[in-house]
Amino acid sequence: MKKIGGILRFLFAVIYVLNYALASFTVNIFGSGEKYLKKRTGYGARRLIELTGSKITFSGIENIDTNKNYIFVGNHRSYTDILALFASEEKSGCHFTFMAKKELFKIPLLGSAMKFLHVISVERGSASKAAKSLLEAIEIIKTGRNVIIFPEGTRSNDGHTLSPFKKGAFTIAKRAEVDVIPFIIEGTEKYMPKKGFGMYPANITVKFFPAIATHNKTDIEVMNEAEKIIKDALCQN
């Protein structure tokens, strides 16, 4: 029964997200789907988490200055990490975009919604394609948006262990001349586990840490500082 419940919650979530995507597409015919999503994403993400039987709490919101824009980096436990971060928009007043596989943009409605949110397309396979994504991220940040990047590059296999960081996020931060805000997410590995198909009730927490200045530091130095903060918070020294 637990597995069936998890599958039903997942299907509900798919319909819910596609409904938001359809609404933004419809609004865009008459006005701006981007403005609609920017206004509604935080509320919609929080409600989806609640409607699928889970709770979410935030801390460290005061570390986000909405007059600035940042690269946000943190641990990656589940596909629903993005959902949890979007849910924080209500309280923080900070709007996010992120990086996603190019293939996801081909999904009807969802692809359009991702474009409205200025999601950065990532095409893996060569250095030139990676460089193109990096340059796109820098340009989007310079327009005043905040970008979420998971430096591990993939979700944790066991939902807990932090994998070594890749420096791409910190190179982007240096070139875009913005600071980095580390965060940790806990509970999403239970909400939507990596191995399996479904969504299950969980207590999700998101914690933001003070910004790391990138000025006069190398990308490696910023990476090491962020990784230490996140490891300490997750007790993984």
mmCIF file of C-alpha atoms in Angstrom, residues 2 6 9 52-54 77-81 156 158-160 185-205:
data_model
loop_
_atom_site.group_PDB
_atom_site.id
_atom_site.type_symbol
_atom_site.label_atom_id
_atom_site.label_comp_id
_atom_site.label_asym_id
_atom_site.label_seq_id
_atom_site.Cartn_x
_atom_site.Cartn_y
_atom_site.Cartn_z
ATOM 1 C CA LYS A 2 2.873 2.378 0.803
ATOM 2 C CA GLY A 6 3.882 6.882 -3.379
ATOM 3 C CA ARG A 9 1.366 11.097 -5.106
ATOM 4 C CA THR A 52 1.609 15.294 -1.187
ATOM 5 C CA GLY A 53 1.706 14.831 2.586
ATOM 6 C CA SER A 54 4.985 16.486 3.528
ATOM 7 C CA ARG A 77 19.576 14.292 -2.640
ATOM 8 C CA SER A 78 16.527 14.109 -4.897
ATOM 9 C CA TYR A 79 14.861 15.503 -8.001
ATOM 10 C CA THR A 80 12.609 17.342 -5.545
ATOM 11 C CA ASP A 81 15.513 19.463 -4.222
ATOM 12 C CA SER A 156 23.706 11.208 -3.781
ATOM 13 C CA ASP A 158 22.442 6.833 -0.603
ATOM 14 C CA GLY A 159 20.710 10.175 -0.024
ATOM 15 C CA HIS A 160 23.256 11.233 2.610
ATOM 16 C CA ILE A 185 18.635 20.210 2.071
ATOM 17 C CA GLU A 186 17.496 17.325 4.241
ATOM 18 C CA GLY A 187 14.473 15.059 3.931
ATOM 19 C CA THR A 188 14.027 15.089 0.151
ATOM 20 C CA GLU A 189 15.798 11.723 -0.074
ATOM 21 C CA LYS A 190 12.751 10.311 1.747
ATOM 22 C CA TYR A 191 10.230 12.464 -0.113
ATOM 23 C CA MET A 192 11.363 11.148 -3.516
ATOM 24 C CA PRO A 193 14.117 8.523 -3.212
ATOM 25 C CA LYS A 194 16.685 8.124 -5.989
ATOM 26 C CA LYS A 195 15.977 4.409 -6.256
ATOM 27 C CA GLY A 196 12.285 3.842 -6.799
ATOM 28 C CA PHE A 197 9.277 5.545 -8.285
ATOM 29 C CA GLY A 198 7.059 7.581 -6.003
ATOM 30 C CA MET A 199 6.699 10.388 -3.475
ATOM 31 C CA TYR A 200 6.349 9.745 0.256
ATOM 32 C CA PRO A 201 5.531 11.907 3.320
ATOM 33 C CA ALA A 202 8.664 13.519 4.783
ATOM 34 C CA ASN A 203 9.884 16.432 6.868
ATOM 35 C CA ILE A 204 11.984 18.597 4.561
ATOM 36 C CA THR A 205 14.363 21.301 5.763
#
